[in-house]
CSV table of C-alpha atoms and ligand atoms in Angstrom, one decimal:
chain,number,residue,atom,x,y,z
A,1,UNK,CA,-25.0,51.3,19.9
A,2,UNK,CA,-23.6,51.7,16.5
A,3,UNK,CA,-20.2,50.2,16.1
A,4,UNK,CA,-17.2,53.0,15.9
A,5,UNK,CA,-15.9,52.2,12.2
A,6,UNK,CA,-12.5,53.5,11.0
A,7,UNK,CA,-11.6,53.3,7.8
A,8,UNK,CA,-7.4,52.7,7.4
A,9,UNK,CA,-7.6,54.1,3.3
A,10,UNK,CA,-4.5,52.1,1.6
A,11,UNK,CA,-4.2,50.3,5.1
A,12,UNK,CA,-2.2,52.9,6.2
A,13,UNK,CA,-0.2,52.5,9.6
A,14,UNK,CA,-2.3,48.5,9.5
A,15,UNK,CA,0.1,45.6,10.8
A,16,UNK,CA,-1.0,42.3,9.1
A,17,UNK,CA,1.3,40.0,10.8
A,18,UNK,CA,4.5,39.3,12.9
A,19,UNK,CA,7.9,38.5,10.5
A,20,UNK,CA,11.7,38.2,11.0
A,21,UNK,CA,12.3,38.2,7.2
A,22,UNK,CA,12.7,42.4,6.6
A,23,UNK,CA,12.7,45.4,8.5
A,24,UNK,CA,12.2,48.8,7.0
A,25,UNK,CA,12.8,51.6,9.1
A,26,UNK,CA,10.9,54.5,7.7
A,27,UNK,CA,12.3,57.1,9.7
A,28,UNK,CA,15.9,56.6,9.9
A,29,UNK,CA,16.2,55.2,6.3
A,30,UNK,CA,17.4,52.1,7.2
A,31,UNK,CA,17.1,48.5,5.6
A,32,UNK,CA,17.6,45.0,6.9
A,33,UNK,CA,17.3,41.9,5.4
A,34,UNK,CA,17.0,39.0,8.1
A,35,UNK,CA,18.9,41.4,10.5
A,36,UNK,CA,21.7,42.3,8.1
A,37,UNK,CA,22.0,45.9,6.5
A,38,UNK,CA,21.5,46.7,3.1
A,39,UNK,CA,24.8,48.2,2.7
A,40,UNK,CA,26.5,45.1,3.5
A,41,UNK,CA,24.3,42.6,1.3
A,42,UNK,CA,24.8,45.0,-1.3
A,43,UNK,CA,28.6,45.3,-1.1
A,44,UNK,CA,29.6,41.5,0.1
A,45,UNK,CA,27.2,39.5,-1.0
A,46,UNK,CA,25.4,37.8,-3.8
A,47,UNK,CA,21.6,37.4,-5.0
A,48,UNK,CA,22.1,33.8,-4.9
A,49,UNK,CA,23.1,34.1,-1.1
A,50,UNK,CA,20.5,36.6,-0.5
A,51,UNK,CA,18.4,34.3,-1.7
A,52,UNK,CA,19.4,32.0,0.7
A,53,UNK,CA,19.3,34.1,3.4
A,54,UNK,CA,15.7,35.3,3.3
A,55,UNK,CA,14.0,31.7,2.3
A,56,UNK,CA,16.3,29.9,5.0
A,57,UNK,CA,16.6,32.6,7.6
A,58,UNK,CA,20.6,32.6,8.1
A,59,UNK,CA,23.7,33.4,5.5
A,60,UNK,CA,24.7,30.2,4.2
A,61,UNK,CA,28.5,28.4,5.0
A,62,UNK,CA,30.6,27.7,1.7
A,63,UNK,CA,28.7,24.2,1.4
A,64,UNK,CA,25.4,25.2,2.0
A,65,UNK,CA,25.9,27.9,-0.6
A,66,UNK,CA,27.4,25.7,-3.3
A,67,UNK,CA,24.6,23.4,-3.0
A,68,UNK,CA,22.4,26.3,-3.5
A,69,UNK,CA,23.9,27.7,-6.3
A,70,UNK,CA,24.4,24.0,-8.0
A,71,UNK,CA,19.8,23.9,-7.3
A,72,UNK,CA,19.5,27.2,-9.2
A,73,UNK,CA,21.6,26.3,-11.9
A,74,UNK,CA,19.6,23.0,-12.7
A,75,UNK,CA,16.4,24.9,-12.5
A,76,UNK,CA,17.3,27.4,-14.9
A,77,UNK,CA,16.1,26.2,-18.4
A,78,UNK,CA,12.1,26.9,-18.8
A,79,UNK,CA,9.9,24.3,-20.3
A,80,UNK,CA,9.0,24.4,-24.3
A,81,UNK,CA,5.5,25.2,-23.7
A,82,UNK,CA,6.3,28.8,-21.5
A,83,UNK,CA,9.0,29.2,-24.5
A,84,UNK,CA,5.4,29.2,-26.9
A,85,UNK,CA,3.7,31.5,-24.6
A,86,UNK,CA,6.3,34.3,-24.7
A,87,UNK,CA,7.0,34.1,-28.5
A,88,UNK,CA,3.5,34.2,-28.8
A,89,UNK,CA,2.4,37.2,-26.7
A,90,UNK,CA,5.6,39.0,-26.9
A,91,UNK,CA,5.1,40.7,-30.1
A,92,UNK,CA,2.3,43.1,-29.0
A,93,UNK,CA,2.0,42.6,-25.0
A,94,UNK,CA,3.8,44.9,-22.3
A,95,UNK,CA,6.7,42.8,-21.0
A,96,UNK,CA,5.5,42.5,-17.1
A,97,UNK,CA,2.1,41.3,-18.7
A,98,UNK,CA,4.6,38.5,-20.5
A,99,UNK,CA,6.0,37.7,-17.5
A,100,UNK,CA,2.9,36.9,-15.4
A,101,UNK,CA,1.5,34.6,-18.1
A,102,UNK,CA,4.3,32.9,-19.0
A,103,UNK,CA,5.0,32.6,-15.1
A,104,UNK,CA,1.6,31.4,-14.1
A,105,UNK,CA,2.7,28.1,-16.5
A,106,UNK,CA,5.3,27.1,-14.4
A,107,UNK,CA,2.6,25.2,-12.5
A,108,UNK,CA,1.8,22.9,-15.1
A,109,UNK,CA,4.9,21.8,-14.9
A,110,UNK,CA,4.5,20.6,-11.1
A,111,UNK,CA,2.2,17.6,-10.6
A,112,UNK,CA,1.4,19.0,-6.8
A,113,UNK,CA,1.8,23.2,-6.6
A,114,UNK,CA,-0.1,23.2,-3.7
A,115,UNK,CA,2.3,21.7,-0.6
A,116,UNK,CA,2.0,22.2,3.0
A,117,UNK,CA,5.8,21.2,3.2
A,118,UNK,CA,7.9,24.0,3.9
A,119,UNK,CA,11.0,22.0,2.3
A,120,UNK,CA,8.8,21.2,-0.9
A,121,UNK,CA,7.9,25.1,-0.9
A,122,UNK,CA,11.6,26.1,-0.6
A,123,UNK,CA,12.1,24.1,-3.8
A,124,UNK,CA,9.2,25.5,-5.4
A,125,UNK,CA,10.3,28.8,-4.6
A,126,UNK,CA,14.0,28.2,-6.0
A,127,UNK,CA,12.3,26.9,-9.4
A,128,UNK,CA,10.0,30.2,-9.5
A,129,UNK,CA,12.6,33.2,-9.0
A,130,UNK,CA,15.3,31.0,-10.9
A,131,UNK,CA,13.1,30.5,-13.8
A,132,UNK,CA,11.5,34.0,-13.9
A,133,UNK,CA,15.2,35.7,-14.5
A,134,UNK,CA,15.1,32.9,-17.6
A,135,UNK,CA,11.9,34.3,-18.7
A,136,UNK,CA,12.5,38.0,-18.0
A,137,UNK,CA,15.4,37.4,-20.7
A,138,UNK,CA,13.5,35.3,-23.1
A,139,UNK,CA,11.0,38.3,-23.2
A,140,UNK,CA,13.9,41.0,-23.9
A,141,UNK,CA,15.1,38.8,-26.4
A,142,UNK,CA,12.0,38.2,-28.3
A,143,UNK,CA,11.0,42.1,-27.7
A,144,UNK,CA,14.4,42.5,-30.3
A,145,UNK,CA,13.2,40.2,-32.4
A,146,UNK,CA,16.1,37.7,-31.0
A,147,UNK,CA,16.0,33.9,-30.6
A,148,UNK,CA,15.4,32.9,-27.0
A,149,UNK,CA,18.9,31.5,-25.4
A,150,UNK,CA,19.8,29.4,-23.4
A,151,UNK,CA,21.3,29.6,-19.8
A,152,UNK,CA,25.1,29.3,-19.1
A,153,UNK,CA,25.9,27.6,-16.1
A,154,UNK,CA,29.2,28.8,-16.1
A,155,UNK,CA,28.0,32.1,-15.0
A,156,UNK,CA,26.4,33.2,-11.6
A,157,UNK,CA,23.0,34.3,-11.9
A,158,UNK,CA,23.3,37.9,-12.7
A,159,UNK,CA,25.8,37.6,-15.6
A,160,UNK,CA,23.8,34.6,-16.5
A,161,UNK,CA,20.6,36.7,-16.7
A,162,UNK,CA,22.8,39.6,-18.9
A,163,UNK,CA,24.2,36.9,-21.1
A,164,UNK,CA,20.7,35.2,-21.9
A,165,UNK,CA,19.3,38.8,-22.6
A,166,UNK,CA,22.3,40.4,-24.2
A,167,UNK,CA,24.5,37.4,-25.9
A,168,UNK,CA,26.8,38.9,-24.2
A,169,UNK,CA,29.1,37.6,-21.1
A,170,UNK,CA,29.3,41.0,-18.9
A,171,UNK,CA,32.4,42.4,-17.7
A,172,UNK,CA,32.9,42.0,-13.7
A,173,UNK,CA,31.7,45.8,-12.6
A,174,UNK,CA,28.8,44.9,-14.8
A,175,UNK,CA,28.2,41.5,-13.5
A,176,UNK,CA,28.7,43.4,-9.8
A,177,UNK,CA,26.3,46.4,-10.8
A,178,UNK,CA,23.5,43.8,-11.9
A,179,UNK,CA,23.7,41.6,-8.8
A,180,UNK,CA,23.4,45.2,-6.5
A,181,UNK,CA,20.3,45.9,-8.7
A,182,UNK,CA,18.8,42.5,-8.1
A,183,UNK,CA,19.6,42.4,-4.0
A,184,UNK,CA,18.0,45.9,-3.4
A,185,UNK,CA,15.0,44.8,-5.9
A,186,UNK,CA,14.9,41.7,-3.6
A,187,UNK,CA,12.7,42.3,-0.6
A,188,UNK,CA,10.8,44.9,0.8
A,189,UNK,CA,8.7,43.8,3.4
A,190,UNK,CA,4.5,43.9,3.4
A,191,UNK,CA,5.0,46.2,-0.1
A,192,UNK,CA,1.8,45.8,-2.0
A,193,UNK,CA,2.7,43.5,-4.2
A,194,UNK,CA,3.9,40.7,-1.5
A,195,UNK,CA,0.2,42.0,0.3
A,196,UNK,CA,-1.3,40.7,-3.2
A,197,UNK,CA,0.9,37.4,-3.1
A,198,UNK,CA,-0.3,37.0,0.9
A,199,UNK,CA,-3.9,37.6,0.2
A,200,UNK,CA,-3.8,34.8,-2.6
A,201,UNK,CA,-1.9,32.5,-0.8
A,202,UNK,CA,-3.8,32.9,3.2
A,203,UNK,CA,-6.6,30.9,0.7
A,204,UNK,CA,-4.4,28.8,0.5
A,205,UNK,CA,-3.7,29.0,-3.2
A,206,UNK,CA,-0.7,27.3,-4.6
A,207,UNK,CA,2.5,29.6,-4.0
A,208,UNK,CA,2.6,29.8,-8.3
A,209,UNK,CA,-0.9,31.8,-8.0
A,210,UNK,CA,0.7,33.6,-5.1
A,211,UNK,CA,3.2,35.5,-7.1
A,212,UNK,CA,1.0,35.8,-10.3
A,213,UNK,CA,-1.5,37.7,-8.2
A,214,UNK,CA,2.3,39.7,-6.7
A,215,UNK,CA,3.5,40.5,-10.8
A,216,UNK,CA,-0.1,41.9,-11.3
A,217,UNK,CA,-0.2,44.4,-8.2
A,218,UNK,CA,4.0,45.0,-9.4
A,219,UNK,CA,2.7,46.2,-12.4
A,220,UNK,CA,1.1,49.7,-11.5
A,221,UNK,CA,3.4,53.4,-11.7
A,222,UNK,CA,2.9,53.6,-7.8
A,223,UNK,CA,5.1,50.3,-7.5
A,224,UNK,CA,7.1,48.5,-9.9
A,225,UNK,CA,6.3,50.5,-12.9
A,226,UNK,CA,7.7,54.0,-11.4
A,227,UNK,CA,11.6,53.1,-12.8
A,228,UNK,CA,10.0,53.1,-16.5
A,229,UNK,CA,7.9,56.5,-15.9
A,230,UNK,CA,11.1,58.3,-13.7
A,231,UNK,CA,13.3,57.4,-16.4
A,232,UNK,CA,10.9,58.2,-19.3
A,233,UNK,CA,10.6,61.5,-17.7
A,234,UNK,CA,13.9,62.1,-17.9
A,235,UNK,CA,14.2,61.5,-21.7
A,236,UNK,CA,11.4,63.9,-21.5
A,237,UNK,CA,13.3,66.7,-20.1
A,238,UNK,CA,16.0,65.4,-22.7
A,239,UNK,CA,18.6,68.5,-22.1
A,240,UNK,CA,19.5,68.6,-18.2
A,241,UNK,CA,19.5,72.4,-18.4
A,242,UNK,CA,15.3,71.9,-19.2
A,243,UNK,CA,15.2,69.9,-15.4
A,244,UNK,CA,14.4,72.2,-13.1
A,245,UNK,CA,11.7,74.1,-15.0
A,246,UNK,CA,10.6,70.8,-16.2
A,247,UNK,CA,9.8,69.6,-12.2
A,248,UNK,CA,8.5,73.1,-11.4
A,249,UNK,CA,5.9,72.9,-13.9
A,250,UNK,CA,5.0,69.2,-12.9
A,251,UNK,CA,5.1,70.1,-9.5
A,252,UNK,CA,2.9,73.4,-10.0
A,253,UNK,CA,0.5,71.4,-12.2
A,254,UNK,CA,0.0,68.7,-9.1
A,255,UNK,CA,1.6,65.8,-10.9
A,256,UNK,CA,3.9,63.3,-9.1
A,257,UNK,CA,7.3,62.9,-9.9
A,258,UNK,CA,8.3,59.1,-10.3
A,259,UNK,CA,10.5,58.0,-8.3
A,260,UNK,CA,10.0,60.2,-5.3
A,261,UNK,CA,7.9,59.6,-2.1
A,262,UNK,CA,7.1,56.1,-0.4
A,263,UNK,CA,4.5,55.0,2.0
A,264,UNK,CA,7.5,54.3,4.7
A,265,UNK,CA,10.6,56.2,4.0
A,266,UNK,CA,9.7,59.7,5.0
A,267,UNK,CA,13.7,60.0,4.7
A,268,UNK,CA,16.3,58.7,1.8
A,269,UNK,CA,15.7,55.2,0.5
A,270,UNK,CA,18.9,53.8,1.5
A,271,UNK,CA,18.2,51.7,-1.7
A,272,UNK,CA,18.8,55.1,-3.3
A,273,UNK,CA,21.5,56.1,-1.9
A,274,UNK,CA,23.5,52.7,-2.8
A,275,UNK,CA,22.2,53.1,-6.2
A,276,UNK,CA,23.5,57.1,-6.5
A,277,UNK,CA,26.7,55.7,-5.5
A,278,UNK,CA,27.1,53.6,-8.8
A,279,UNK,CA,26.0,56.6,-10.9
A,280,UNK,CA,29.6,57.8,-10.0
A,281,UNK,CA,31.0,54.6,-11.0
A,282,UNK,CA,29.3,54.6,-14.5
A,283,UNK,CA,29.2,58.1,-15.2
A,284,UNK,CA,32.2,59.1,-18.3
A,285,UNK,CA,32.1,55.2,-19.5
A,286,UNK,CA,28.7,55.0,-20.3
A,287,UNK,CA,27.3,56.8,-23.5
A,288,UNK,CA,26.3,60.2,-24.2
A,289,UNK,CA,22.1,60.1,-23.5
A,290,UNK,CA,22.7,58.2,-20.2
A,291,UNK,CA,25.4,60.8,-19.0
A,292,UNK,CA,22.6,63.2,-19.9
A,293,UNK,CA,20.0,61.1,-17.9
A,294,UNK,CA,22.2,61.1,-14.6
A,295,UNK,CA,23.2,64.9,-15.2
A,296,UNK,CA,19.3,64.8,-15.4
A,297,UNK,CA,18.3,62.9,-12.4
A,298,UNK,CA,20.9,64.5,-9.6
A,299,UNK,CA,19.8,67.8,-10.5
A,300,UNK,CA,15.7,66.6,-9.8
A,301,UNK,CA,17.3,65.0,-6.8
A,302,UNK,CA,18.4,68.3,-5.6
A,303,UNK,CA,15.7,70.3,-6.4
A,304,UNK,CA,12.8,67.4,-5.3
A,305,UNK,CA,14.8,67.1,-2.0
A,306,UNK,CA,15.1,71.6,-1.6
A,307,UNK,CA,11.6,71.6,-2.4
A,308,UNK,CA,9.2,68.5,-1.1
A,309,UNK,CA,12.3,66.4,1.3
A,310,UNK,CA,12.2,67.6,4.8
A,311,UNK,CA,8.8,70.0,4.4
A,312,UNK,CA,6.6,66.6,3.1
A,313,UNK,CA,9.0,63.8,3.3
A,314,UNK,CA,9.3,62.5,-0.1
A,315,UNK,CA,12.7,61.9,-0.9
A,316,UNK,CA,14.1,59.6,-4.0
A,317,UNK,CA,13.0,55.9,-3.3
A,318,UNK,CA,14.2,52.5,-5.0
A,319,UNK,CA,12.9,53.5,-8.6
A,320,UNK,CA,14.4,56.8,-9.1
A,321,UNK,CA,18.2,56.2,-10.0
A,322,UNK,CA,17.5,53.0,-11.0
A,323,UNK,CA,16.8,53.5,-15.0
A,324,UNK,CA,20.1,55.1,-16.3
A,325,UNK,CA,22.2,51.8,-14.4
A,326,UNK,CA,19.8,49.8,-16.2
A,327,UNK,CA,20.2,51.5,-19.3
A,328,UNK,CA,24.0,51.2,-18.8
A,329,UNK,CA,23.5,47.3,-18.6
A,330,UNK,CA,21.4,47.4,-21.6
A,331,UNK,CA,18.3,46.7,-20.3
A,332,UNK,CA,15.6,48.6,-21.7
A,333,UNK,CA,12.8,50.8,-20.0
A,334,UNK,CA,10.1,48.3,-21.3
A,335,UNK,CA,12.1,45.5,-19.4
A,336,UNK,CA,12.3,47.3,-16.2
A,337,UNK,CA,9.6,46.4,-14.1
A,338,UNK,CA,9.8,42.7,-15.3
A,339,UNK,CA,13.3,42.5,-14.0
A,340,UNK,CA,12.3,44.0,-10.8
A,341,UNK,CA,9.6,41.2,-10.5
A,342,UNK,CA,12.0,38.9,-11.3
A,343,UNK,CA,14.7,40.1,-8.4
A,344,UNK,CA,11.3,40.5,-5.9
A,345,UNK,CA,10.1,36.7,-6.6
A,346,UNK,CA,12.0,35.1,-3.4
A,347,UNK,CA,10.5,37.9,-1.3
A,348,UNK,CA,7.4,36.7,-2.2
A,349,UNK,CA,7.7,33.5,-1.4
A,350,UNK,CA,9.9,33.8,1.7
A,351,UNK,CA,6.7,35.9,3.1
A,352,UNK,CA,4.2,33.0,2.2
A,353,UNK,CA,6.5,30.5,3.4
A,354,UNK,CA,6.5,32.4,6.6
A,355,UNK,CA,3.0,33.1,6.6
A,356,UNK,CA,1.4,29.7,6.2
A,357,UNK,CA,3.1,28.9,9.2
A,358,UNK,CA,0.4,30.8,11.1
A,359,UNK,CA,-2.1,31.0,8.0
A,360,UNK,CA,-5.4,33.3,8.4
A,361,UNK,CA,-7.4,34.2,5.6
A,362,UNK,CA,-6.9,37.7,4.3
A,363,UNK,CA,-10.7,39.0,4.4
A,364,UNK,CA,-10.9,42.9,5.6
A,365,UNK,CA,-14.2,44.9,5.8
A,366,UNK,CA,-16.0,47.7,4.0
A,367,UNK,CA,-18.3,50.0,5.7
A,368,UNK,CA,-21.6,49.7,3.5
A,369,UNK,CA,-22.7,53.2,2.6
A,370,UNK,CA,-25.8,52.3,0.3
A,371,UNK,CA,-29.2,51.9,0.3
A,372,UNK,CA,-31.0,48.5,1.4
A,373,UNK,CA,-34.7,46.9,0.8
A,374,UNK,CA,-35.1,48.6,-2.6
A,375,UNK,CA,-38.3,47.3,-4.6
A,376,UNK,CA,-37.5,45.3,-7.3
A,377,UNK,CA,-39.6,46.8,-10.0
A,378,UNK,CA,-40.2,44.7,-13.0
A,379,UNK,CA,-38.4,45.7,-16.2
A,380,UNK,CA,-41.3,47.7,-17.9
A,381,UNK,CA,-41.9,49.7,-14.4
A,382,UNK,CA,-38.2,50.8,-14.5
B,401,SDX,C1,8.1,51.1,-4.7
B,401,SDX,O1,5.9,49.9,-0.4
B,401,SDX,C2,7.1,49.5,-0.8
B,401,SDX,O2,7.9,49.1,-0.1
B,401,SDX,C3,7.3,49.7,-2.4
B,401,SDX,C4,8.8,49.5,-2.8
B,401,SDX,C5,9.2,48.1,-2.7
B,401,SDX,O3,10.5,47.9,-2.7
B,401,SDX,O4,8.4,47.2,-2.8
B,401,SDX,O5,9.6,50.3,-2.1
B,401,SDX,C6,8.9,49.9,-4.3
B,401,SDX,O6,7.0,50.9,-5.1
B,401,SDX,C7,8.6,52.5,-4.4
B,401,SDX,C8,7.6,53.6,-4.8
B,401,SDX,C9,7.5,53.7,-6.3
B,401,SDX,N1,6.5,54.7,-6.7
B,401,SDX,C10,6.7,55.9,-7.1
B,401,SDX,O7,7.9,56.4,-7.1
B,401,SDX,C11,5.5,56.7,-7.6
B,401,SDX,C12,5.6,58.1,-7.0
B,401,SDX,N2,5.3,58.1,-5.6
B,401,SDX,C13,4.0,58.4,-5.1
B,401,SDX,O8,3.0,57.9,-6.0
B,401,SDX,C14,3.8,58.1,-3.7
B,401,SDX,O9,4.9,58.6,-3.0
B,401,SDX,C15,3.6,56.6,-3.2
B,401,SDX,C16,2.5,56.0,-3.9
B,401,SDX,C17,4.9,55.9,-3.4
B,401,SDX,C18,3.3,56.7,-1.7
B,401,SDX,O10,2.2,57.4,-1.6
B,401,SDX,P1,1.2,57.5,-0.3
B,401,SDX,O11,2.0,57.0,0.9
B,401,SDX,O12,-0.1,56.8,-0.6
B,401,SDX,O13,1.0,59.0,-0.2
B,401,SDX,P2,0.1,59.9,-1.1
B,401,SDX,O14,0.1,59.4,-2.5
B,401,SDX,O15,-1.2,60.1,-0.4
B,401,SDX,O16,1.0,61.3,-1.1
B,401,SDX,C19,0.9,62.2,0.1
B,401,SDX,C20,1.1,63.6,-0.5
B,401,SDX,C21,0.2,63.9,-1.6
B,401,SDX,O17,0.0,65.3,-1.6
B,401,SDX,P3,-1.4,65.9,-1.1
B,401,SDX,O18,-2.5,65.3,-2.0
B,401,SDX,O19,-1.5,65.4,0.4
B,401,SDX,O20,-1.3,67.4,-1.3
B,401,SDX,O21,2.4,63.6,-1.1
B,401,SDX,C22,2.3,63.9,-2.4
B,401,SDX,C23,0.9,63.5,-2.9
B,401,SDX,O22,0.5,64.3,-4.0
B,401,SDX,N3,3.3,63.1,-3.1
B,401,SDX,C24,4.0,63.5,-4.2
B,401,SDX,C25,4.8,62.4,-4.6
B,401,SDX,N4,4.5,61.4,-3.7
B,401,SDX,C26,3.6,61.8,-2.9
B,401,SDX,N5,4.1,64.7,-4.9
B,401,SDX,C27,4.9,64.7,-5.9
B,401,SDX,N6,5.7,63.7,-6.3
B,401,SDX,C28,5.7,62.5,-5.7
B,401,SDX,N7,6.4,61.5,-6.1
């Protein structure tokens, strides 16, 4: 008897494995990182000690933390050679493309990538997501024109990050604002870029392949890239009285808005929501386009939510609010999605470090729909 196929499109509603390291609640809108809410990462805590937290499964004591910190720190500076590859590409290649590149040599500078030692993996993983906010600044600065710079280890590692890309030490509620947009860009469960870094890795490729093949699947509008297109579409509307016609045409011609809907939350992102909250803070001390750009993006947030939030459940997600707060930390929209895949590196690896505890190869089915035992007709019979 033929076999009842089903095909899961997108692997919707597909478990691929058991984890403790995040739980996304779709319904309720809520977000845990290792058992701990959003909220309260985002408002106590650090990215170094989220960090921590989701590669060593528990918040770290003062000790534990300073010897964390003191690892990053020393693993900061990038080699020469990854210094070559981003002054050479820069010029004319789209930042996130940059990033993977100059991120995929970062194994030639380990004499063993591959390691079935979870402690040797931990390390790995501090040297990848510590050296990718190095190279996610070395691209901004080239992107200007700028000399690369080097990291100050006087600063934590968001106003280290700002200082390497702007030259700038940030003040503390921008120093606050950047390490809030790095721990919500942290982690995110089996999103489809961690999928792409599991599928590399459950062949057991090194865990430096594993997050190249994670930047590539980050790149697309429908994940990491959707911050650069919501906010670009904001500049498009330009005036905020233009917004709501603006989204009624898009809507009425079938486009999709950036920055709304998600495969989960068929409620708020609670991302979003933390996020709307330091539009408030910003708004009146930042400059005049980025007051229009919020002005711009609560009123689509009130119209996206009347028209499409509790009829089709798409609400704002991670990448909606999140341009004008980068714009207000001078991070351009070109740079977004690179510093998102620099923020979502230790998710990556805390999943394969996880998974290759109970590795299976990644290898899923397609239901063959051709034709087979065609005649192979020689060229001149074709
Ligand atoms: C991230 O998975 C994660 O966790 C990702 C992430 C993380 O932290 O890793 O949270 C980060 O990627 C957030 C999402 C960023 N992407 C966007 O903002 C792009 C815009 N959003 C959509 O493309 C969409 O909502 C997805 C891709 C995010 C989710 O899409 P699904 O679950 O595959 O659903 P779908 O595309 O099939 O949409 C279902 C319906 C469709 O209408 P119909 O064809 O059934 O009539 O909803 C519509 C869609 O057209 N729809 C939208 C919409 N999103 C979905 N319509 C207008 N605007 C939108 N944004």
């Amino acid at each position: 008897m033929a076999e009842e196929i089903e095909i899961k499109e997108g692997l919707q509603g597909v478990y691929i494995a058991k984890s403790e390291i995040c739980k996304v609640d779709g319904q309720e809108g809520k977000l845990y990182y290792r058992g701990y809410k959003i909220e309260d990462l985002a408002n106590y805590s650090s990215y170094e000690e989220v960090c921590y937290l989701l590669l060593y499964g528990k918040l770290p004591n003062s000790k534990e933390l300073a010897d964390f910190n003191k690892k990053m720190k020393e693993e900061r500076v990038i080699p020469e050679n990854t210094k070559d590859i981003i002054r050479k590409f820069s010029k004319d290649s789209q930042t996130l493309d940059v990033l993977r590149t100059a991120m995929s040599s970062l194994s030639a500078d380990d004499s063993k990538p591959y390691s079935e030692d979870e402690n040797e993996n931990i390390e790995k993983a501090i040297k990848i997501i510590t050296k990718t906010a190095t190279i996610a600044a070395a691209i901004g600065r080239i992107k200007e024109g700028k000399e690369i710079l080097e990291p100050d280890n006087s600063l934590n590692h968001s106003a280290n990050f700002l200082y390497m890309l702007t030259g700038e030490k940030p003040d503390k509620d921008s120093e606050k604002l950047m390490d809030v947009m790095f721990i919500l860009h942290a982690e995110h469960s089996s999103n489809a870029s961690t999928f792409a870094t599991l599928v590399a890795c459950s062949t057991l490729a090194d865990i430096y392949a594993g997050v190249t093949a994670g930047v590539a699947a980050l790149k697309g509008p429908l994940h990491g890239g959707a911050d650069e297109a919501a906010v670009k579409m904001m500049m498009e509307i330009g005036n905020p009285d233009n917004t709501e016609n603006y989204i009624e045409e898009a809507l009425a011609g079938k486009k999709k808005i950036m920055g709304f809907g998600h495969r989960v939350y068929k409620t708020y992102d609670p991302r979003a929501r933390i996020l709307k909250s330091y539009l408030d803070k910003i708004k009146g001390n930042s400059n005049e386009e980025i007051n229009a750009l919020i002005e711009i993006s609560l009123r689509a947030e009130k119209m996206m939510i009347e028209k499409l939030g509790k009829s089709h459940g798409i609400w704002p997600n991670v990448d909606f609010f999140s341009g004008p707060l980068y714009m207000h930390l001078n991070i351009k929209p070109e740079l977004f999605d690179t510093v998102f895949a620099s923020s979502r590196t230790v998710g990556w690896c805390s999943h394969v470090i996880e998974y290759w505890r109970n590795n299976k190869l990644f290898r899923p089915l397609e239901e063959f729909i051709g034709k087979i035992d065609l005649e192979y007709l020689p060229i001149d019979k074709r």
